[in-house]
Every structure is written in C-alpha cells, then in structure tokens.
Amino acid sequence: MKALPPLKYDFFGVVQGYLDAAASVIKLPDYVRVILSQPKNELIVHFPVRMDSGEIRLFKGYRIQHSNVLGPYKGGIRYHEHVGLDDVKALAAMMTWKCALMNLPYGGGKGGVKFDPRGVSRAELQRITRRFFHALGDNIGPDIDIPAPDVGTNAQTMAWAMDTYMNMSGGKGRQAVRGVVTGKPVASGGTLGREKATGQGLVHCITYWAEEKGFNLEGSTMTVQGFGNVGSHASVILAKMGVSTIAIGDHSGYLHNPEGFNPHKLQEYVKKTGAIAGYPAGKPISREEFFKIKADIFAPCALENQVGADEAKALQCRVVAEGANGPCSPEGEKVLLERGIDILPDVLANAGGVTVSYFEWVQNKRSESWTLEEVDERLERAMRRAYREVVDMARQKGVPLRVAAYAVALQRIAQVYTEREIFP
Ligand code: NAD
C-alpha cells in the first residue's frame, strides 16, 4: 500500500493552539477567545496582469483582517510561491498579538500574492503590485488597514503601493493618505530606521536575554537562516557588538565560515545577486549540516515551520531568536525547551518592524521627520518594556515565553472588550 502524503503544516491551527493555551493561563473570557479564533474579514482577489511577453496572467491575492479592536488592521504583504489562505490567516492573527503586546493602537492583518517574485521582471513586479493594490481598493487605508513589507516585498514595493493608492484617492485628499502603507523609502514618506528595525529589535531582545543570563555577547557566535531584511540587519548589527555569524542559509543553500562572515559584504552581495549562492567566503554545506553547527545563538529569519523535532534535536545553541514568524513548530519548540534551549518568541522578538512602522505612520499623520536617534531610542524603550512584561508574565504563571507573550497581548485586548462590550 502507498504511504499517505505528509499532512500539510497547519500554521493557523498552531497559532490557535497558542491562543487557547494563553487564554486559559489568564482566564480570558471565553467569548473573547471565540471572537479572536477567526479573522474578522478574509479578502481574496484575482487580478489580471500583462506580462512582458504580452501574455495575460491571473494572480491570486489575499488580505486577511484579523482584528481591529485596538485600531486599524496592520501587517505585511508577502510575495511567495507558497502564499495561501491558511498561512496568511495565521500571520494576521500573530499581528494582532504583536501589536497588542507592543501597546500600539493597531489590530492585526496580513496579505500576500501567490507567485515567485524572483521569476518576474522589475516592470512585471510593479504591474503586479499596482494591480493588487488596485484590487484591494478601499478595503485598506491609513485609518482602515495599513500594509507593510514582508517576505518578497520591500520599500520599493511600498512606494508603488502608496502611489497606486494615492492615484485612486480623490484629488483633494491625495496628500493625506501617505500613511496607507509603512516601510516606504525615506524620500517617499518613510522613516529613518525602518529598514533595519526588525533586525534591530531582534538584537535588543538578544541583548536583554544575555543581560539576564549573564552571557557575554562579545566573542560569541551565531548562525542565521534567511539573509533578507531581518536576518542580514540582525547579523550586521550584532557584528558591531562582537557576535560572529559563522553559518548562513537561504532559499539558494547554506554556507559555513568558522572565521565568521563579513555581514556587510554579504548583504551587498545578496542585494546584487538576490541570494547567498556563489558567495566566495564560505564553504557550501547541506541544510542538515547547518542545523548541527555549534553556535551560541540561532536566528531563524526565513519562513515558518523550519525547526521541527529533528532540527531541534540537532541544534547546538543556547538561544533561538525568532526573527521569522512561526519558525519553530510546536514539536520543535517542545524539544528545544526540554533541552534547556531558550526561545525568544516571534511576536516579541520580531516586533521591532511594526513598532517603527507605527513611528512612520505617526510622522506621516503629523508631517514630521524624526531623527534616527529619536527612532532608535523609542524602539529600544518599547522593546525593553515588552521584554520585561513577557518575562514577568512567564515567571508569574510558570509558562514558556511564547505563551506569556500571547497572554500579555490578550490581557490588553480583553480589557478593551470588557470596556466596550459587544455591539449592539
Ligand atoms: P526577505 O524576503 O527579505 O528575506 C527572506 C529570506 O528567507 C531570504 O534570505 C530567503 O532566501 C530566505 N528563504 C526563503 N525561502 C527559504 C527556504 N525555503 N529556506 C531557507 N531560506 C529561505 O523577508 P524578511 O522581511 O527578512 O522576512 C523574513 C521573516 O521575518 C518572515 O518570517 C517575516 O514574516 C518575518 N518578519 C519580517 C518583518 C519585516 O519587517 N520585514 C517583520 C517581522 C517579521
């Protein structure tokens, strides 16, 4: 008899499992748990795009609006060949917890388009982006739902998105809608410090963890999976603090360099070529070998479900700092915790991005431009407070940091439901 194909990873189910666990820890009113167990709106659009060859191709796009009880929906847009409803729902729910944890006046949302952005030209990428945002229409807006970059999208994508939305807005209100997306280039209404913000926030969390454990970061080592926006900035910032990145991986393969990579040069190389493959200063290794390399810190900064039980058994690190959303499966997390490896959970560890996105949105609303120092200081304060709250909750309730992070977020959301109650 033929073996059954492996079950697809149920990312949304995983996030719901953590919601249930945290709900019981803080005795969340059950009606709040039920409301939060599904997104408020699920938008799926199909839109045609003329490709360079003249062919018309139909694309499928998603925008999931999970909760807006604390403010407008907020969350990134992903371009990837595996984007699907289940992942985007999971990611949208996680944005709700993340914004609540960071005390931002936002709810959670996420979106994406199912295609490989590396397989199209720049002109096609622009047309796909413009048609997608046109299809989203007034389901988004600076006070409704505010997208940002995620995997496969960047500041350039946001500039096209903003321009499309501005052109769809009535002439008189056009200048007031720059805040429809964040993560824009600085000249087009972005903020200083946004590009590195998620990596910077991750580094803050690693620093607080090190302070707490009496661990000296200077002279320590790290491995990084995913060398895009989050992974590369984390690696560059940590290098200045004496942390050496000795192994890296991305969609094109894995590289090892026991002497430590020069993350600046590698970042430039990836910007130019789109991948780490072919970078001369490292020995190509397999994915299995990558997970076995001994290093103090492992930073998964690629995609969800990368650390299952096997990878968790192989890892030889002291801490897993989740730059990516959902990189550890529940089975992987269980093994890591049993082995005494700490996990800095995604909703806390990668919250620097949305926090600085909020600063961008505030600057757009007030027509202000803050200095990099101002942005950095505010981010550091916000990350430190959230880290403290999560660690205190974990101690008080005797739960892992992930459940504690969800619990802090849910308490904030529950308070608003208690005050406002349910319409009508
Ligand atoms: P990115 O597109 O800049 O980089 C993604 C990286 O993952 C690339 O290096 C890519 O090669 C790698 N990758 C893709 N598929 C892979 C595979 N199968 N195996 C190994 N590596 C693979 O994206 P990003 O913005 O850096 O996002 C990375 C993660 O961080 C995602 O989980 C995202 O949701 C999360 N995140 C991003 C932000 C942000 O501000 N950009 C904020 C919070 C969380």
XYZ file of C-alpha atoms and ligand atoms in Angstrom:
468
model
C 0.000 0.000 0.000
C 1.215 3.521 -0.800
C 2.126 5.708 2.176
C -0.170 8.668 2.669
C 1.365 12.010 1.666
C 2.535 14.072 4.670
C -0.125 16.318 6.122
C 0.337 19.970 5.230
C 1.586 22.112 8.108
C -1.454 23.622 9.819
C 0.056 27.021 10.672
C -3.269 28.630 11.574
C -4.090 25.647 13.821
C -0.740 26.105 15.562
C -1.436 29.782 16.268
C -4.909 28.893 17.544
C -3.339 26.319 19.868
C -1.162 29.012 21.448
C -4.181 31.316 21.695
C -6.070 28.617 23.627
C -3.085 27.935 25.897
C -2.608 31.626 26.735
C -6.376 32.143 27.156
C -6.540 29.510 29.859
C -3.449 30.935 31.626
C -5.058 34.370 32.062
C -8.648 33.093 32.265
C -9.644 35.086 29.188
C -13.432 35.445 28.935
C -14.431 32.680 26.555
C -16.385 34.965 24.225
C -13.183 36.964 23.578
C -11.297 33.766 22.742
C -14.091 32.716 20.387
C -14.116 36.106 18.601
C -10.326 36.041 18.207
C -10.275 32.447 16.971
C -11.195 33.601 13.430
C -10.306 36.711 11.408
C -12.907 39.429 11.037
C -12.569 39.628 7.237
C -10.959 37.385 4.630
C -10.498 39.058 1.285
C -9.379 37.060 -1.756
C -8.874 38.830 -5.078
C -7.990 37.620 -8.568
C -6.468 40.170 -10.870
C -5.009 40.034 -14.393
C -1.558 41.373 -15.234
C 0.013 41.832 -18.655
C 3.418 40.150 -18.580
C 6.395 41.408 -20.624
C 5.705 38.713 -23.234
C 2.219 40.127 -23.855
C 0.582 37.149 -22.124
C -2.148 37.962 -19.564
C -1.640 36.106 -16.310
C -4.184 35.849 -13.490
C -2.867 36.302 -9.919
C -4.441 35.386 -6.588
C -4.021 37.851 -3.718
C -5.103 37.803 -0.082
C -5.714 40.346 2.625
C -6.793 38.954 5.966
C -8.065 41.410 8.554
C -7.919 39.586 11.858
C -8.874 42.154 14.498
C -9.355 45.921 14.664
C -10.454 46.245 18.239
C -7.299 48.185 19.192
C -7.030 50.188 15.947
C -6.663 49.814 12.155
C -5.527 46.414 10.846
C -1.746 46.326 10.435
C 0.609 43.827 8.844
C 2.851 42.940 5.946
C 2.362 41.816 2.377
C 4.151 38.636 1.318
C 5.106 37.701 -2.244
C 5.962 33.999 -2.334
C 5.010 30.982 -4.409
C 3.594 29.218 -1.317
C 1.313 32.015 -0.068
C -2.067 30.549 0.882
C -5.131 31.368 2.947
C -4.056 29.327 5.984
C -0.609 30.967 6.325
C -1.932 34.465 5.829
C -4.650 33.858 8.467
C -2.012 32.627 10.919
C 0.250 35.598 10.202
C -2.664 38.068 10.514
C -3.617 36.672 13.945
C 0.013 36.938 15.065
C -0.017 40.610 14.073
C -2.955 41.157 16.429
C -0.967 39.709 19.356
C 2.206 41.562 18.314
C 0.572 44.994 18.105
C -1.241 44.456 21.412
C 1.967 43.285 23.102
C 3.811 46.365 21.830
C 0.952 48.603 23.027
C 0.401 50.004 19.518
C -3.009 51.398 18.501
C -3.368 48.707 15.827
C -5.101 45.440 15.197
C -3.711 42.660 13.039
C -3.758 41.944 9.318
C -1.636 40.257 6.692
C -1.693 39.847 2.949
C 0.091 38.249 0.084
C 0.177 37.265 -3.533
C 0.945 33.710 -4.613
C 3.846 33.915 -7.076
C 7.638 33.804 -7.114
C 8.850 37.430 -7.211
C 12.275 36.247 -8.406
C 10.698 34.793 -11.523
C 9.354 38.098 -12.912
C 10.973 41.278 -14.249
C 11.029 44.560 -12.311
C 8.401 46.006 -14.659
C 6.160 42.969 -14.097
C 6.675 43.261 -10.350
C 5.498 46.860 -10.493
C 2.404 45.978 -12.526
C 1.542 43.066 -10.183
C 1.859 45.364 -7.165
C -0.239 48.133 -8.711
C -2.993 45.753 -9.836
C -3.027 44.045 -6.420
C -3.392 47.331 -4.542
C -5.981 48.487 -7.036
C -7.926 45.278 -6.364
C -7.700 45.849 -2.609
C -9.269 49.273 -3.243
C -10.691 50.994 -0.192
C -10.520 47.854 1.916
C -7.208 49.389 3.017
C -6.423 52.974 4.046
C -4.407 54.944 6.625
C -7.180 54.549 9.210
C -8.526 51.210 7.973
C -5.754 48.748 7.192
C -2.074 49.586 6.731
C 0.157 47.092 4.857
C 3.969 46.938 5.102
C 6.815 44.844 3.654
C 7.262 41.140 4.438
C 8.956 38.248 2.632
C 9.496 39.113 -1.045
C 8.464 42.774 -0.699
C 10.460 45.863 0.303
C 10.468 49.663 0.384
C 10.199 49.831 -3.416
C 7.053 47.674 -3.339
C 5.576 50.048 -0.752
C 6.394 53.109 -2.909
C 4.405 51.589 -5.807
C 1.599 50.615 -3.419
C 1.390 54.108 -1.945
C 1.472 55.751 -5.377
C -1.325 53.474 -6.614
C -3.485 54.224 -3.582
C -2.817 57.994 -3.871
C -3.867 57.902 -7.524
C -7.089 56.125 -6.588
C -7.877 58.746 -3.908
C -9.818 61.870 -4.731
C -7.539 64.763 -5.806
C -8.027 66.875 -2.694
C -7.324 64.140 -0.175
C -4.366 62.677 -2.019
C -1.603 64.144 0.166
C -3.249 62.915 3.347
C -3.027 59.226 2.523
C 0.725 58.567 2.520
C 0.232 56.551 5.693
C -1.711 53.863 3.780
C 1.444 51.745 3.861
C 4.587 51.806 6.004
C 8.112 50.683 5.242
C 8.279 53.224 2.386
C 11.570 54.681 1.114
C 12.533 57.664 3.285
C 12.165 60.221 0.458
C 8.637 58.969 -0.272
C 7.404 59.376 3.312
C 9.200 56.544 5.071
C 11.104 56.870 8.322
C 14.760 56.575 9.135
C 15.464 53.316 10.920
C 12.599 51.287 9.400
C 14.680 49.114 7.104
C 16.809 47.720 9.920
C 14.020 47.895 12.544
C 13.063 44.215 12.748
C 16.702 43.109 12.904
C 17.408 45.865 15.433
C 14.505 44.781 17.641
C 15.722 41.193 17.453
C 19.169 42.331 18.590
C 17.617 44.226 21.519
C 15.863 41.036 22.643
C 19.079 39.021 22.352
C 20.858 41.720 24.402
C 18.225 41.663 27.187
C 18.371 37.869 27.221
C 22.184 37.997 27.508
C 21.979 40.559 30.343
C 19.556 38.341 32.207
C 21.627 35.195 31.788
C 24.962 36.900 32.476
C 26.083 35.841 28.995
C 28.814 37.862 27.281
C 27.844 38.573 23.679
C 31.309 39.864 22.800
C 33.171 36.974 21.175
C 30.072 34.784 20.793
C 28.828 33.083 17.612
C 25.600 32.907 15.661
C 24.015 31.021 12.781
C 21.311 32.686 10.662
C 18.709 31.117 8.399
C 17.350 33.696 5.936
C 19.620 36.565 4.892
C 16.965 39.017 3.729
C 15.789 42.131 5.512
C 15.576 40.681 9.026
C 18.493 38.227 9.026
C 21.027 40.474 7.321
C 20.380 43.517 9.521
C 20.490 41.420 12.702
C 23.812 39.957 11.576
C 25.277 43.375 10.684
C 24.213 44.958 13.993
C 25.430 42.006 16.073
C 28.801 42.042 14.296
C 29.365 45.542 15.745
C 28.754 44.007 19.188
C 31.345 41.295 18.634
C 28.994 38.489 17.594
C 30.342 36.492 14.693
C 27.986 34.942 12.109
C 29.575 31.597 11.245
C 26.870 29.936 9.137
C 24.077 31.249 6.965
C 21.369 29.836 4.760
C 18.688 30.989 2.369
C 16.495 29.586 -0.439
C 19.630 29.005 -2.536
C 21.605 26.946 0.006
C 23.781 27.053 3.128
C 27.332 28.312 3.789
C 29.771 27.801 6.671
C 32.704 30.010 7.638
C 34.195 29.233 11.075
C 36.173 32.508 10.933
C 32.928 34.480 10.629
C 31.363 36.169 7.602
C 31.623 39.875 6.902
C 27.859 40.572 7.073
C 28.200 43.975 5.350
C 29.845 42.448 2.296
C 27.425 39.543 2.285
C 24.477 41.951 2.486
C 25.831 43.856 -0.516
C 26.343 40.580 -2.397
C 22.760 39.428 -1.698
C 21.387 42.843 -2.721
C 23.190 42.481 -6.037
C 22.609 38.793 -6.797
C 19.426 38.022 -4.822
C 20.916 35.076 -2.914
C 23.928 33.849 -0.918
C 24.761 31.167 -3.523
C 28.206 31.666 -5.014
C 29.481 33.943 -2.212
C 33.158 33.083 -2.181
C 33.996 33.372 1.540
C 32.184 30.268 2.747
C 32.030 26.521 2.265
C 28.723 25.186 0.873
C 27.062 22.789 3.333
C 23.737 20.943 3.436
C 20.681 22.066 5.403
C 21.259 19.117 7.804
C 24.868 20.177 8.412
C 23.760 23.774 9.007
C 21.450 22.776 11.861
C 24.257 20.793 13.563
C 26.753 23.658 13.728
C 27.643 24.696 17.261
C 26.973 28.384 17.891
C 25.633 30.380 20.845
C 22.698 31.932 19.005
C 20.493 30.581 16.237
C 18.387 33.198 14.443
C 15.747 31.740 12.115
C 14.875 34.671 9.840
C 13.284 32.960 6.809
C 9.913 31.236 6.956
C 7.575 29.338 9.271
C 7.943 25.658 10.214
C 11.705 25.444 9.754
C 12.558 23.965 13.155
C 10.732 20.683 13.655
C 11.693 17.951 16.125
C 14.682 16.814 14.017
C 16.188 20.288 13.645
C 15.537 20.994 17.353
C 17.411 17.821 18.328
C 20.323 18.780 16.054
C 20.725 22.418 17.142
C 23.655 23.149 19.460
C 22.871 26.662 20.651
C 21.835 28.406 23.871
C 19.051 30.520 22.433
C 16.783 30.581 19.383
C 15.930 34.177 18.492
C 12.889 34.092 16.199
C 13.298 36.809 13.590
C 10.856 34.939 11.345
C 7.201 34.396 12.158
C 6.452 30.875 13.345
C 9.852 29.283 12.552
C 9.519 26.622 15.281
C 6.757 24.042 15.018
C 5.168 23.039 18.361
C 7.099 19.730 18.185
C 10.342 21.655 17.592
C 9.574 24.039 20.443
C 8.892 21.146 22.832
C 12.274 19.533 22.072
C 14.132 22.852 22.420
C 12.550 23.618 25.789
C 13.200 20.087 27.066
C 16.849 20.524 26.091
C 17.028 23.799 28.038
C 17.423 25.971 24.933
C 15.716 29.337 25.373
C 13.348 30.685 22.706
C 12.780 34.388 22.172
C 9.344 34.143 20.564
C 8.437 35.819 17.286
C 5.615 38.075 18.494
C 8.140 39.730 20.808
C 11.460 39.183 19.040
C 10.468 40.486 15.589
C 8.130 43.252 16.816
C 10.663 45.994 16.055
C 9.396 46.243 12.475
C 5.802 47.034 13.271
C 6.867 49.330 16.094
C 8.925 51.520 13.755
C 6.138 51.230 11.160
C 3.939 52.871 13.799
C 6.521 55.657 14.188
C 6.406 56.156 10.391
C 2.606 56.357 10.430
C 2.657 58.911 13.265
C 5.221 61.028 11.369
C 3.025 60.870 8.222
C -0.005 61.991 10.219
C 1.897 64.906 11.771
C 4.008 65.783 8.695
C 7.153 65.288 10.773
C 10.555 63.685 10.187
C 12.225 62.228 13.246
C 15.970 61.724 13.543
C 17.434 58.226 13.517
C 18.455 58.687 17.160
C 14.866 59.505 18.118
C 13.528 56.423 16.288
C 16.210 54.171 17.765
C 15.640 55.429 21.320
C 11.889 54.967 21.123
C 12.296 51.478 19.682
C 14.727 50.473 22.429
C 12.333 51.691 25.144
C 9.380 49.866 23.561
C 11.293 46.594 23.155
C 12.656 46.712 26.714
C 9.224 47.281 28.218
C 7.641 44.468 26.198
C 10.502 42.079 27.010
C 10.117 42.824 30.727
C 6.349 42.274 30.640
C 6.729 38.939 28.846
C 9.446 37.673 31.203
C 7.414 38.767 34.258
C 4.294 37.023 32.934
C 6.283 33.842 32.223
C 7.655 33.827 35.798
C 4.339 34.656 37.414
C 2.415 31.947 35.535
C 5.202 29.410 35.066
C 4.759 29.260 31.270
C 7.151 29.487 28.291
C 7.890 32.940 26.880
C 5.664 32.381 23.815
C 2.553 31.661 25.851
C 3.489 34.568 28.136
C 3.771 36.944 25.146
C 0.332 35.887 23.894
C -1.034 36.275 27.430
C 0.227 39.865 27.818
C -1.304 40.729 24.431
C -4.621 39.034 25.198
C -4.973 40.824 28.530
C -4.799 44.148 26.718
C -7.366 43.093 24.121
C -9.674 41.614 26.783
C -9.637 44.880 28.705
C -10.960 46.725 25.662
C -13.705 44.144 25.115
C -14.686 44.461 28.794
C -14.894 48.259 28.497
C -16.610 48.482 25.112
C -18.635 45.269 25.209
C -20.248 43.868 22.080
C -22.404 45.766 19.577
C -25.443 46.028 19.633
P 13.019 38.739 2.878
O 12.256 38.405 1.679
O 13.811 39.986 2.924
O 14.031 37.518 3.222
C 13.583 36.201 3.340
C 14.784 35.290 3.463
O 14.332 33.943 3.643
C 15.649 35.291 2.192
O 17.012 35.245 2.557
C 15.228 33.998 1.502
O 16.204 33.483 0.649
C 15.023 33.110 2.704
N 14.237 31.910 2.378
C 13.106 31.831 1.634
N 12.725 30.543 1.486
C 13.629 29.813 2.170
C 13.789 28.422 2.397
N 12.932 27.540 1.901
N 14.838 28.009 3.151
C 15.724 28.886 3.649
N 15.623 30.216 3.475
C 14.591 30.668 2.741
O 11.996 38.661 4.097
P 12.108 39.320 5.547
O 11.340 40.573 5.518
O 13.510 39.323 6.026
O 11.234 38.270 6.407
C 11.781 37.098 6.965
C 10.892 36.621 8.108
O 10.760 37.652 9.070
C 9.463 36.241 7.714
O 9.009 35.196 8.539
C 8.685 37.515 8.026
O 7.313 37.274 8.230
C 9.392 37.936 9.292
N 9.225 39.353 9.634
C 9.614 40.351 8.776
C 9.467 41.668 9.153
C 9.936 42.826 8.297
O 9.912 43.944 8.779
N 10.389 42.603 7.086
C 8.886 41.976 10.402
C 8.526 40.946 11.250
C 8.703 39.638 10.859
